[in-house]
mmCIF file of C-alpha atoms in Angstrom:
data_model
loop_
_atom_site.group_PDB
_atom_site.id
_atom_site.type_symbol
_atom_site.label_atom_id
_atom_site.label_comp_id
_atom_site.label_asym_id
_atom_site.label_seq_id
_atom_site.Cartn_x
_atom_site.Cartn_y
_atom_site.Cartn_z
ATOM 1 C CA UNK S 1 154.329 146.154 76.911
ATOM 2 C CA UNK S 2 155.040 146.242 73.203
ATOM 3 C CA UNK S 3 152.097 147.741 71.244
ATOM 4 C CA UNK S 4 151.861 144.806 68.791
ATOM 5 C CA UNK S 5 151.571 142.374 71.704
ATOM 6 C CA UNK S 6 148.924 144.582 73.329
ATOM 7 C CA UNK S 7 146.900 144.568 70.094
ATOM 8 C CA UNK S 8 147.308 140.807 69.902
ATOM 9 C CA UNK S 9 146.128 140.279 73.482
ATOM 10 C CA UNK S 10 143.169 142.659 73.168
ATOM 11 C CA UNK S 11 142.163 141.059 69.858
ATOM 12 C CA UNK S 12 142.330 137.580 71.338
ATOM 13 C CA UNK S 13 140.444 138.762 74.428
ATOM 14 C CA UNK S 14 137.628 140.178 72.288
ATOM 15 C CA UNK S 15 137.160 137.132 70.038
ATOM 16 C CA UNK S 16 137.307 134.879 73.087
ATOM 17 C CA UNK S 17 134.815 136.931 75.072
ATOM 18 C CA UNK S 18 132.114 137.226 72.394
ATOM 19 C CA UNK S 19 131.342 133.483 71.956
ATOM 20 C CA UNK S 20 131.352 133.152 75.732
ATOM 21 C CA UNK S 21 129.079 136.120 76.329
ATOM 22 C CA UNK S 22 126.585 136.457 73.460
ATOM 23 C CA UNK S 23 124.592 133.226 73.907
ATOM 24 C CA UNK S 24 124.299 133.773 77.641
ATOM 25 C CA UNK S 25 123.291 137.420 77.208
ATOM 26 C CA UNK S 26 120.724 136.723 74.479
ATOM 27 C CA UNK S 27 119.308 133.329 75.436
ATOM 28 C CA UNK S 28 118.799 134.170 79.103
ATOM 29 C CA UNK S 29 116.419 136.928 77.927
ATOM 30 C CA UNK S 30 114.295 134.580 75.857
ATOM 31 C CA UNK S 31 111.961 131.780 76.784
ATOM 32 C CA UNK S 32 113.604 128.664 75.378
ATOM 33 C CA UNK S 33 111.231 126.104 73.850
ATOM 34 C CA UNK S 34 111.289 122.692 75.565
ATOM 35 C CA UNK S 35 112.569 120.977 72.402
ATOM 36 C CA UNK S 36 115.638 123.216 72.296
ATOM 37 C CA UNK S 37 116.247 122.621 75.996
ATOM 38 C CA UNK S 38 116.284 118.881 75.319
ATOM 39 C CA UNK S 39 118.994 119.465 72.723
ATOM 40 C CA UNK S 40 121.090 121.563 75.104
ATOM 41 C CA UNK S 41 120.814 118.780 77.675
ATOM 42 C CA UNK S 42 123.237 116.607 75.690
ATOM 43 C CA UNK S 43 125.819 119.287 74.956
ATOM 44 C CA UNK S 44 127.897 118.694 78.108
ATOM 45 C CA UNK S 45 128.282 114.959 77.573
ATOM 46 C CA UNK S 46 128.985 115.354 73.835
ATOM 47 C CA UNK S 47 131.518 118.154 74.354
ATOM 48 C CA UNK S 48 133.294 116.202 77.096
ATOM 49 C CA UNK S 49 133.441 113.059 74.929
ATOM 50 C CA UNK S 50 134.888 115.155 72.108
ATOM 51 C CA UNK S 51 137.569 116.446 74.477
ATOM 52 C CA UNK S 52 138.448 113.105 76.105
ATOM 53 C CA UNK S 53 138.524 110.572 73.261
ATOM 54 C CA UNK S 54 140.872 112.451 70.897
ATOM 55 C CA UNK S 55 143.391 112.786 73.771
ATOM 56 C CA UNK S 56 143.627 108.985 73.819
ATOM 57 C CA UNK S 57 143.902 108.425 70.072
ATOM 58 C CA UNK S 58 145.779 111.431 68.654
ATOM 59 C CA UNK S 59 149.388 112.428 69.197
ATOM 60 C CA UNK S 60 150.591 115.951 70.009
ATOM 61 C CA UNK S 61 150.923 116.838 66.326
ATOM 62 C CA UNK S 62 147.306 115.925 65.645
ATOM 63 C CA UNK S 63 148.020 112.613 63.857
ATOM 64 C CA UNK S 64 145.752 109.658 64.642
ATOM 65 C CA UNK S 65 147.746 107.120 66.630
ATOM 66 C CA UNK S 66 146.891 105.123 69.755
ATOM 67 C CA UNK S 67 148.484 106.777 72.807
ATOM 68 C CA UNK S 68 149.344 103.801 75.060
ATOM 69 C CA UNK S 69 150.614 105.999 77.895
ATOM 70 C CA UNK S 70 147.382 107.988 77.973
ATOM 71 C CA UNK S 71 145.122 105.010 77.258
ATOM 72 C CA UNK S 72 146.591 102.846 80.038
ATOM 73 C CA UNK S 73 146.315 105.744 82.493
ATOM 74 C CA UNK S 74 142.771 106.530 81.373
ATOM 75 C CA UNK S 75 141.242 103.068 81.887
ATOM 76 C CA UNK S 76 141.744 102.929 85.696
ATOM 77 C CA UNK S 77 140.568 106.549 85.963
ATOM 78 C CA UNK S 78 137.366 105.673 84.038
ATOM 79 C CA UNK S 79 136.702 102.810 86.457
ATOM 80 C CA UNK S 80 137.597 104.839 89.555
ATOM 81 C CA UNK S 81 135.465 107.792 88.423
ATOM 82 C CA UNK S 82 132.548 105.447 87.758
ATOM 83 C CA UNK S 83 132.748 103.846 91.219
ATOM 84 C CA UNK S 84 133.790 106.802 93.386
ATOM 85 C CA UNK S 85 132.808 109.925 91.376
ATOM 86 C CA UNK S 86 135.513 112.024 92.983
ATOM 87 C CA UNK S 87 137.197 114.747 90.923
ATOM 88 C CA UNK S 88 140.111 115.106 93.311
ATOM 89 C CA UNK S 89 140.628 111.365 93.530
ATOM 90 C CA UNK S 90 140.509 110.977 89.749
ATOM 91 C CA UNK S 91 143.079 113.710 89.159
ATOM 92 C CA UNK S 92 145.495 112.369 91.791
ATOM 93 C CA UNK S 93 145.052 108.743 90.708
ATOM 94 C CA UNK S 94 145.499 109.664 87.048
ATOM 95 C CA UNK S 95 148.684 111.617 87.747
ATOM 96 C CA UNK S 96 150.180 108.847 89.897
ATOM 97 C CA UNK S 97 149.430 106.136 87.317
ATOM 98 C CA UNK S 98 150.716 108.262 84.446
ATOM 99 C CA UNK S 99 153.876 109.041 86.399
ATOM 100 C CA UNK S 100 154.409 105.386 87.343
ATOM 101 C CA UNK S 101 153.842 104.210 83.766
ATOM 102 C CA UNK S 102 156.557 106.630 82.689
ATOM 103 C CA UNK S 103 159.125 104.342 84.327
ATOM 104 C CA UNK S 104 157.734 101.226 82.625
ATOM 105 C CA UNK S 105 156.786 102.304 79.108
ATOM 106 C CA UNK J 1 113.593 143.451 99.274
ATOM 107 C CA UNK J 2 116.940 142.647 100.809
ATOM 108 C CA UNK J 3 117.816 140.334 97.928
ATOM 109 C CA UNK J 4 116.719 142.856 95.331
ATOM 110 C CA UNK J 5 119.327 145.342 96.437
ATOM 111 C CA UNK J 6 122.178 142.881 95.929
ATOM 112 C CA UNK J 7 124.557 143.193 93.019
ATOM 113 C CA UNK J 8 123.086 141.183 90.180
ATOM 114 C CA UNK J 9 119.419 142.056 90.534
ATOM 115 C CA UNK J 10 117.066 139.499 92.025
ATOM 116 C CA UNK J 11 119.956 137.113 92.603
ATOM 117 C CA UNK J 12 122.875 138.285 94.650
ATOM 118 C CA UNK J 13 126.245 137.739 93.057
ATOM 119 C CA UNK J 14 128.043 137.721 96.370
ATOM 120 C CA UNK J 15 126.259 135.236 98.525
ATOM 121 C CA UNK J 16 129.135 134.283 100.816
ATOM 122 C CA UNK J 17 128.242 130.631 101.280
ATOM 123 C CA UNK J 18 127.577 129.986 97.628
ATOM 124 C CA UNK J 19 130.807 131.747 96.716
ATOM 125 C CA UNK J 20 132.775 129.587 99.162
ATOM 126 C CA UNK J 21 131.111 126.441 97.793
ATOM 127 C CA UNK J 22 132.222 127.496 94.326
ATOM 128 C CA UNK J 23 135.794 128.108 95.474
ATOM 129 C CA UNK J 24 135.902 124.604 96.970
ATOM 130 C CA UNK J 25 134.508 123.051 93.801
ATOM 131 C CA UNK J 26 137.330 124.684 91.842
ATOM 132 C CA UNK J 27 140.150 122.914 93.683
ATOM 133 C CA UNK J 28 140.524 119.969 91.252
ATOM 134 C CA UNK J 29 140.712 122.537 88.436
ATOM 135 C CA UNK J 30 143.392 124.456 90.346
ATOM 136 C CA UNK J 31 145.437 121.271 90.534
ATOM 137 C CA UNK J 32 145.334 121.054 86.753
ATOM 138 C CA UNK J 33 145.646 124.771 85.940
ATOM 139 C CA UNK J 34 148.714 125.557 88.060
ATOM 140 C CA UNK J 35 151.115 123.227 86.225
ATOM 141 C CA UNK J 36 149.571 123.785 82.794
ATOM 142 C CA UNK J 37 149.682 127.564 83.414
ATOM 143 C CA UNK J 38 153.340 127.153 84.346
ATOM 144 C CA UNK J 39 153.972 125.324 81.095
ATOM 145 C CA UNK J 40 152.344 128.230 79.270
ATOM 146 C CA UNK J 41 154.543 130.728 81.147
ATOM 147 C CA UNK J 42 157.679 128.820 80.185
ATOM 148 C CA UNK J 43 156.722 128.541 76.515
ATOM 149 C CA UNK J 44 155.678 132.210 76.393
ATOM 150 C CA UNK J 45 159.083 133.281 77.713
ATOM 151 C CA UNK J 46 160.783 130.970 75.196
ATOM 152 C CA UNK J 47 158.741 132.596 72.426
ATOM 153 C CA UNK J 48 160.060 135.996 73.477
ATOM 154 C CA UNK J 49 157.161 137.357 75.566
ATOM 155 C CA UNK J 50 157.936 139.134 78.814
ATOM 156 C CA UNK J 51 156.534 137.867 82.131
ATOM 157 C CA UNK J 52 154.207 140.884 82.148
ATOM 158 C CA UNK J 53 152.924 140.059 78.634
ATOM 159 C CA UNK J 54 152.408 136.390 79.448
ATOM 160 C CA UNK J 55 150.536 137.302 82.644
ATOM 161 C CA UNK J 56 148.372 139.863 80.830
ATOM 162 C CA UNK J 57 147.417 137.275 78.228
ATOM 163 C CA UNK J 58 146.356 134.850 80.961
ATOM 164 C CA UNK J 59 144.391 137.616 82.699
ATOM 165 C CA UNK J 60 142.603 139.020 79.647
ATOM 166 C CA UNK J 61 142.320 136.082 77.226
ATOM 167 C CA UNK J 62 142.131 133.143 79.654
ATOM 168 C CA UNK J 63 141.804 130.389 77.078
ATOM 169 C CA UNK J 64 144.361 127.624 77.373
ATOM 170 C CA UNK J 65 144.433 126.076 73.913
ATOM 171 C CA UNK J 66 144.461 129.371 72.032
ATOM 172 C CA UNK J 67 147.173 130.810 74.296
ATOM 173 C CA UNK J 68 149.442 127.835 73.596
ATOM 174 C CA UNK J 69 148.804 128.124 69.868
ATOM 175 C CA UNK J 70 149.394 131.892 70.056
ATOM 176 C CA UNK J 71 152.864 131.507 71.580
ATOM 177 C CA UNK J 72 153.661 128.799 69.053
ATOM 178 C CA UNK J 73 152.679 131.181 66.213
ATOM 179 C CA UNK J 74 154.561 134.092 67.847
ATOM 180 C CA UNK J 75 157.713 131.993 68.006
ATOM 181 C CA UNK J 76 157.301 131.323 64.272
ATOM 182 C CA UNK J 77 157.154 135.078 63.727
ATOM 183 C CA UNK J 78 153.498 135.414 62.799
ATOM 184 C CA UNK J 79 151.689 138.746 63.119
ATOM 185 C CA UNK J 80 148.589 139.336 65.196
ATOM 186 C CA UNK J 81 145.787 138.806 62.688
ATOM 187 C CA UNK J 82 146.143 135.056 61.943
ATOM 188 C CA UNK J 83 146.655 134.446 65.662
ATOM 189 C CA UNK J 84 143.443 136.292 66.575
ATOM 190 C CA UNK J 85 141.525 134.486 63.829
ATOM 191 C CA UNK J 86 142.787 131.125 65.121
ATOM 192 C CA UNK J 87 141.787 132.044 68.676
ATOM 193 C CA UNK J 88 138.316 132.938 67.399
ATOM 194 C CA UNK J 89 137.871 129.600 65.630
ATOM 195 C CA UNK J 90 139.163 127.608 68.598
ATOM 196 C CA UNK J 91 136.844 129.369 71.019
ATOM 197 C CA UNK J 92 133.666 129.103 68.949
ATOM 198 C CA UNK J 93 132.976 125.948 70.946
ATOM 199 C CA UNK J 94 132.156 128.215 73.900
ATOM 200 C CA UNK J 95 128.996 129.252 72.016
ATOM 201 C CA UNK J 96 127.561 125.865 72.925
ATOM 202 C CA UNK J 97 128.654 125.991 76.561
ATOM 203 C CA UNK J 98 127.392 129.537 76.996
ATOM 204 C CA UNK J 99 124.029 128.535 75.465
ATOM 205 C CA UNK J 100 123.755 125.652 77.905
ATOM 206 C CA UNK J 101 124.637 127.820 80.917
ATOM 207 C CA UNK J 102 122.089 130.460 79.881
ATOM 208 C CA UNK J 103 119.324 128.037 80.892
ATOM 209 C CA UNK J 104 120.385 128.378 84.516
ATOM 210 C CA UNK J 105 120.660 132.165 84.667
ATOM 211 C CA UNK J 106 117.392 133.351 83.197
ATOM 212 C CA UNK J 107 116.675 136.965 84.093
ATOM 213 C CA UNK J 108 120.015 137.842 85.674
ATOM 214 C CA UNK J 109 121.449 141.279 85.039
ATOM 215 C CA UNK J 110 123.646 141.798 82.021
ATOM 216 C CA UNK J 111 126.635 142.790 84.192
ATOM 217 C CA UNK J 112 126.341 139.522 86.116
ATOM 218 C CA UNK J 113 126.137 137.532 82.892
ATOM 219 C CA UNK J 114 129.114 139.419 81.479
ATOM 220 C CA UNK J 115 131.223 138.652 84.511
ATOM 221 C CA UNK J 116 130.229 134.980 84.548
ATOM 222 C CA UNK J 117 130.694 134.413 80.836
ATOM 223 C CA UNK J 118 134.088 136.172 80.679
ATOM 224 C CA UNK J 119 135.608 133.400 82.786
ATOM 225 C CA UNK J 120 133.933 130.456 81.106
ATOM 226 C CA UNK J 121 136.296 127.598 80.276
ATOM 227 C CA UNK J 122 135.868 123.946 79.321
ATOM 228 C CA UNK J 123 136.873 122.893 82.818
ATOM 229 C CA UNK J 124 134.691 125.298 84.791
ATOM 230 C CA UNK J 125 131.754 124.559 82.496
ATOM 231 C CA UNK J 126 132.170 120.829 83.035
ATOM 232 C CA UNK J 127 132.445 121.177 86.810
ATOM 233 C CA UNK J 128 129.380 123.449 86.844
ATOM 234 C CA UNK J 129 127.452 120.869 84.809
ATOM 235 C CA UNK J 130 128.437 118.037 87.159
ATOM 236 C CA UNK J 131 125.891 119.363 89.643
ATOM 237 C CA UNK J 132 123.420 121.722 88.000
ATOM 238 C CA UNK J 133 121.344 122.109 91.162
ATOM 239 C CA UNK J 134 124.215 124.184 92.551
ATOM 240 C CA UNK J 135 124.335 126.689 89.696
ATOM 241 C CA UNK J 136 120.648 127.304 88.980
ATOM 242 C CA UNK J 137 120.292 131.041 89.595
ATOM 243 C CA UNK J 138 123.259 130.969 91.951
ATOM 244 C CA UNK J 139 125.766 133.250 90.240
ATOM 245 C CA UNK J 140 127.849 133.404 93.443
ATOM 246 C CA UNK J 141 128.693 129.700 93.158
ATOM 247 C CA UNK J 142 129.733 129.891 89.517
ATOM 248 C CA UNK J 143 131.646 133.113 90.169
ATOM 249 C CA UNK J 144 133.594 131.509 93.041
ATOM 250 C CA UNK J 145 134.324 128.445 90.912
ATOM 251 C CA UNK J 146 135.505 130.493 87.951
ATOM 252 C CA UNK J 147 137.498 133.236 89.664
ATOM 253 C CA UNK J 148 139.438 130.625 91.648
ATOM 254 C CA UNK J 149 140.258 128.729 88.466
ATOM 255 C CA UNK J 150 141.217 131.947 86.675
ATOM 256 C CA UNK J 151 143.441 132.984 89.597
ATOM 257 C CA UNK J 152 145.237 129.630 89.471
ATOM 258 C CA UNK J 153 145.759 130.038 85.727
ATOM 259 C CA UNK J 154 147.272 133.527 86.156
ATOM 260 C CA UNK J 155 149.461 132.423 89.087
ATOM 261 C CA UNK J 156 150.666 129.397 87.134
ATOM 262 C CA UNK J 157 151.487 131.486 84.047
ATOM 263 C CA UNK J 158 153.378 134.159 85.970
ATOM 264 C CA UNK J 159 155.131 131.541 88.102
ATOM 265 C CA UNK J 160 156.162 129.611 85.005
ATOM 266 C CA UNK J 161 157.402 132.757 83.275
ATOM 267 C CA UNK J 162 159.455 133.754 86.336
ATOM 268 C CA UNK J 163 160.788 130.412 87.587
ATOM 269 C CA UNK J 164 160.306 128.354 84.428
ATOM 270 C CA UNK J 165 163.172 125.934 84.764
ATOM 271 C CA UNK J 166 162.467 124.796 88.315
ATOM 272 C CA UNK J 167 159.767 122.173 87.695
ATOM 273 C CA UNK J 168 159.671 119.895 84.691
ATOM 274 C CA UNK J 169 156.072 120.212 83.507
ATOM 275 C CA UNK J 170 156.310 116.877 81.671
ATOM 276 C CA UNK J 171 157.055 114.982 84.882
ATOM 277 C CA UNK J 172 155.114 113.848 87.983
ATOM 278 C CA UNK J 173 152.112 112.896 85.889
ATOM 279 C CA UNK J 174 151.349 116.569 85.225
ATOM 280 C CA UNK J 175 150.409 115.962 81.559
ATOM 281 C CA UNK J 176 147.591 113.700 82.756
ATOM 282 C CA UNK J 177 146.056 116.061 85.361
ATOM 283 C CA UNK J 178 143.538 117.717 83.049
ATOM 284 C CA UNK J 179 142.728 114.570 81.011
ATOM 285 C CA UNK J 180 141.947 112.766 84.304
ATOM 286 C CA UNK J 181 139.729 115.679 85.369
ATOM 287 C CA UNK J 182 137.851 115.555 82.062
ATOM 288 C CA UNK J 183 137.407 111.769 82.270
ATOM 289 C CA UNK J 184 135.779 112.060 85.691
ATOM 290 C CA UNK J 185 133.604 114.966 84.542
ATOM 291 C CA UNK J 186 132.519 112.919 81.526
ATOM 292 C CA UNK J 187 131.641 109.911 83.702
ATOM 293 C CA UNK J 188 129.604 112.175 86.015
ATOM 294 C CA UNK J 189 127.457 113.081 82.992
ATOM 295 C CA UNK J 190 126.627 109.395 82.402
ATOM 296 C CA UNK J 191 123.548 109.065 84.603
ATOM 297 C CA UNK J 192 121.313 106.856 82.489
ATOM 298 C CA UNK J 193 121.893 104.000 80.073
ATOM 299 C CA UNK J 194 121.226 106.133 77.004
ATOM 300 C CA UNK J 195 123.884 108.634 78.164
ATOM 301 C CA UNK J 196 126.420 105.842 77.792
ATOM 302 C CA UNK J 197 125.452 105.351 74.147
ATOM 303 C CA UNK J 198 125.616 109.101 73.510
ATOM 304 C CA UNK J 199 129.108 109.119 74.998
ATOM 305 C CA UNK J 200 130.229 106.343 72.647
ATOM 306 C CA UNK J 201 128.589 107.936 69.610
ATOM 307 C CA UNK J 202 130.168 111.317 70.440
ATOM 308 C CA UNK J 203 133.545 109.660 71.013
ATOM 309 C CA UNK J 204 133.467 108.000 67.580
ATOM 310 C CA UNK J 205 132.277 111.194 65.869
ATOM 311 C CA UNK J 206 135.005 113.238 67.535
ATOM 312 C CA UNK J 207 137.734 110.841 66.371
ATOM 313 C CA UNK J 208 136.377 110.849 62.839
ATOM 314 C CA UNK J 209 135.968 114.639 62.616
ATOM 315 C CA UNK J 210 139.359 115.346 64.150
ATOM 316 C CA UNK J 211 140.884 112.965 61.641
ATOM 317 C CA UNK J 212 138.933 114.361 58.681
ATOM 318 C CA UNK J 213 138.884 118.114 59.357
ATOM 319 C CA UNK J 214 141.504 120.731 60.194
ATOM 320 C CA UNK J 215 141.471 122.806 63.378
ATOM 321 C CA UNK J 216 138.982 122.462 66.193
ATOM 322 C CA UNK J 217 135.766 121.985 64.229
ATOM 323 C CA UNK J 218 135.456 118.453 65.563
ATOM 324 C CA UNK J 219 134.211 119.634 68.972
ATOM 325 C CA UNK J 220 131.351 121.751 67.612
ATOM 326 C CA UNK J 221 130.337 119.230 64.950
ATOM 327 C CA UNK J 222 130.445 116.361 67.437
ATOM 328 C CA UNK J 223 128.377 118.282 69.978
ATOM 329 C CA UNK J 224 125.694 119.187 67.422
ATOM 330 C CA UNK J 225 125.447 115.728 65.840
ATOM 331 C CA UNK J 226 125.691 113.691 69.041
ATOM 332 C CA UNK J 227 123.096 115.889 70.784
ATOM 333 C CA UNK J 228 120.788 115.404 67.821
ATOM 334 C CA UNK J 229 121.213 111.645 68.094
ATOM 335 C CA UNK J 230 120.710 111.986 71.851
ATOM 336 C CA UNK J 231 117.316 113.602 71.261
ATOM 337 C CA UNK J 232 116.361 110.736 68.912
ATOM 338 C CA UNK J 233 117.483 108.075 71.403
ATOM 339 C CA UNK J 234 115.684 109.881 74.216
ATOM 340 C CA UNK J 235 112.397 110.093 72.327
ATOM 341 C CA UNK J 236 112.693 106.362 71.513
ATOM 342 C CA UNK J 237 113.219 105.629 75.209
ATOM 343 C CA UNK J 238 110.236 107.820 76.124
ATOM 344 C CA UNK J 239 107.912 106.233 73.567
ATOM 345 C CA UNK J 240 108.888 102.671 74.524
ATOM 346 C CA UNK J 241 108.239 103.578 78.168
ATOM 347 C CA UNK J 242 104.830 104.930 77.161
ATOM 348 C CA UNK J 243 104.089 101.654 75.337
ATOM 349 C CA UNK J 244 105.023 99.597 78.386
ATOM 350 C CA UNK J 245 102.789 101.742 80.552
ATOM 351 C CA UNK J 246 99.887 101.489 78.136
ATOM 352 C CA UNK J 247 100.080 97.732 77.718
ATOM 353 C CA UNK J 248 97.940 95.698 80.088
#
């Protein structure tokens, strides 16, 4: 391996590991006040919303623009996930619809 | 006493059944990681990395978005420092996920926490959060979930670097595998009516912040603001419930 690539990988590994590790290492030693726990309770749903919605309304270059291919695939998956709550099913259904729409759009 | 001797202090890391449960829970992630890992392998080779280098990056860094941006910057001839700084900024969002997970692993040994946190990704975090009763002080479950996902990511990357041209990673609905996974994981978080409002508020915030700000700040800002609003909505719900109960 080329040394400059090794430095790059080790550097990336370090800065990726620290934000993953430090909160878990420190906070699991402390007693967290109930108020703070309430705040943490809404992190998963907020983070997931912030991952999902931009996929539907931003293009690959980061410009805001409705993504019909993604949006039309997403709507049935939202409904299916709501009714069935199956991760496997959602992934397969989403892929099939997206693939099928590719022939139409 | 038996449990105390296990790796990981009072909670055994390697409880076979929990580990297996975790491996099973990872399968939808594997379905998404294999093709996306392959796409990374292909792009890494195109950017001039060897198969060995691409595989090492997937093993040691294991962060999808920053790996893709890294190969993009490598292909533009950038040196290591701006790439590392970008990776740092992109992965700051894990601070929030790691904080949330810490609630479920109070008092575990530092080695256990190190191992678990090293393999934390958006996807494994979201799957872990879809059923928190399974992770509470069960490091074996989370470890099984994460190491399976990580393995798929490495296999995909190496496979893509070696046999890149064989499968078109833009076809067969592959681009929608991870978005579909995230949509279902998001819906699983909507358990009460006020969760639905938090989802909408967070969605609007994320669109605005992504539009208004460079880089990946929108995820952290959205999470902080929408959680704050969530606490407000929740306390409103609680106090109106209390009023109903107190009224004759």
